[in-house]
Coordinates of C-alpha atoms in Angstrom, one line a residue:
X16 CA 88.9 107.7 83.7
X17 CA 92.0 108.1 86.0
X18 CA 95.3 109.0 84.5
X19 CA 98.3 107.0 85.6
X20 CA 101.6 108.6 86.5
X21 CA 104.5 107.7 84.3
X22 CA 107.6 106.1 85.7
X23 CA 110.9 108.0 85.8
X24 CA 112.2 105.7 82.9
X25 CA 109.1 106.5 80.8
X26 CA 109.5 110.2 81.5
X27 CA 113.1 110.2 80.5
X28 CA 112.4 108.2 77.3
X29 CA 109.6 110.7 76.3
X30 CA 111.8 113.7 77.1
X31 CA 114.4 112.4 74.7
X32 CA 111.8 113.1 71.9
X33 CA 111.2 116.7 73.1
X34 CA 114.4 118.7 73.0
X35 CA 114.3 121.7 75.3
X36 CA 111.8 120.1 77.7
X37 CA 113.0 119.1 81.1
X38 CA 111.8 117.5 84.3
X39 CA 112.0 120.0 87.2
X40 CA 110.8 118.4 90.4
X41 CA 107.4 116.9 89.5
X42 CA 106.7 119.0 86.4
X43 CA 107.6 119.2 82.7
X44 CA 109.0 122.6 81.9
X45 CA 110.1 124.5 78.8
X46 CA 110.9 128.2 78.0
X47 CA 110.8 129.7 74.6
X48 CA 112.3 132.9 73.3
X49 CA 110.6 135.0 70.6
X50 CA 111.5 138.0 68.6
X51 CA 109.1 140.4 70.4
X52 CA 106.6 140.8 73.1
X53 CA 103.7 140.7 70.7
X54 CA 105.0 137.4 69.2
X55 CA 105.3 136.0 72.7
X56 CA 101.8 137.2 73.6
X57 CA 100.4 135.6 70.4
X58 CA 102.0 132.3 71.2
X59 CA 100.6 132.5 74.8
X60 CA 97.1 132.9 73.4
X61 CA 97.6 130.0 70.9
X62 CA 98.8 127.7 73.8
X63 CA 95.8 128.7 75.9
X64 CA 93.5 127.6 73.1
X65 CA 95.3 124.3 72.8
X66 CA 95.0 123.8 76.5
X67 CA 91.3 124.4 76.4
X68 CA 90.9 122.0 73.6
X69 CA 92.8 119.3 75.6
X70 CA 91.1 120.3 78.9
X71 CA 94.6 120.2 80.4
X72 CA 96.3 123.4 81.5
X73 CA 99.8 124.3 82.4
X74 CA 101.2 127.2 84.4
X75 CA 101.8 129.5 81.5
X76 CA 104.0 132.6 81.9
X77 CA 104.5 135.5 79.5
X78 CA 107.6 137.6 79.8
X79 CA 108.8 140.4 77.6
X80 CA 109.8 138.1 74.7
X81 CA 109.6 134.7 76.5
X82 CA 106.9 132.1 77.1
X83 CA 107.4 129.5 79.8
X84 CA 105.3 126.4 80.7
X85 CA 105.3 124.2 83.7
X86 CA 102.9 121.2 83.7
X87 CA 101.8 118.2 85.7
X88 CA 98.5 116.4 86.1
X89 CA 96.5 117.5 89.2
X90 CA 94.2 114.5 88.9
X91 CA 97.2 112.1 89.2
X92 CA 98.3 113.7 92.4
X93 CA 100.6 116.2 90.7
X94 CA 102.6 113.6 88.8
X95 CA 103.7 113.6 85.2
X96 CA 101.4 111.7 82.9
X97 CA 100.9 111.0 79.2
X98 CA 98.5 114.1 79.2
X99 CA 101.4 116.3 80.0
X100 CA 103.4 114.9 77.1
X101 CA 100.5 115.3 74.8
X102 CA 100.3 119.0 75.7
X103 CA 104.1 119.4 75.4
X104 CA 104.1 117.9 71.9
X105 CA 101.3 120.2 70.7
X106 CA 103.1 123.2 72.1
X107 CA 106.3 122.1 70.3
X108 CA 104.4 121.7 67.1
X109 CA 103.0 125.3 67.2
X110 CA 106.2 126.9 68.6
X111 CA 108.0 127.0 65.2
X112 CA 105.0 128.7 63.6
X113 CA 105.5 131.5 66.1
X114 CA 109.3 131.7 65.5
X115 CA 110.0 130.5 69.0
X116 CA 113.3 129.0 69.9

């Protein structure tokens, strides 16, 4: 089942519900700061599991005490789709449990 790209208006409306997430070019992006490298690594593993469950993967970067994501949908020609927002929402939901801000 093909996934349809979202319009700029739809993207902006959905971003309003996800503070901290932005549109950078053709990708949704977000960076989180955590209290330690171990906390950031644990959050990265948790995100990787969620991505596997959704079968939708972002570019996921672990820094010393940061975790950054950049996501778009390859099967939609690299556009932003509802799948990207589903992943973003799930990451937001787990971020607070890791003490991310």
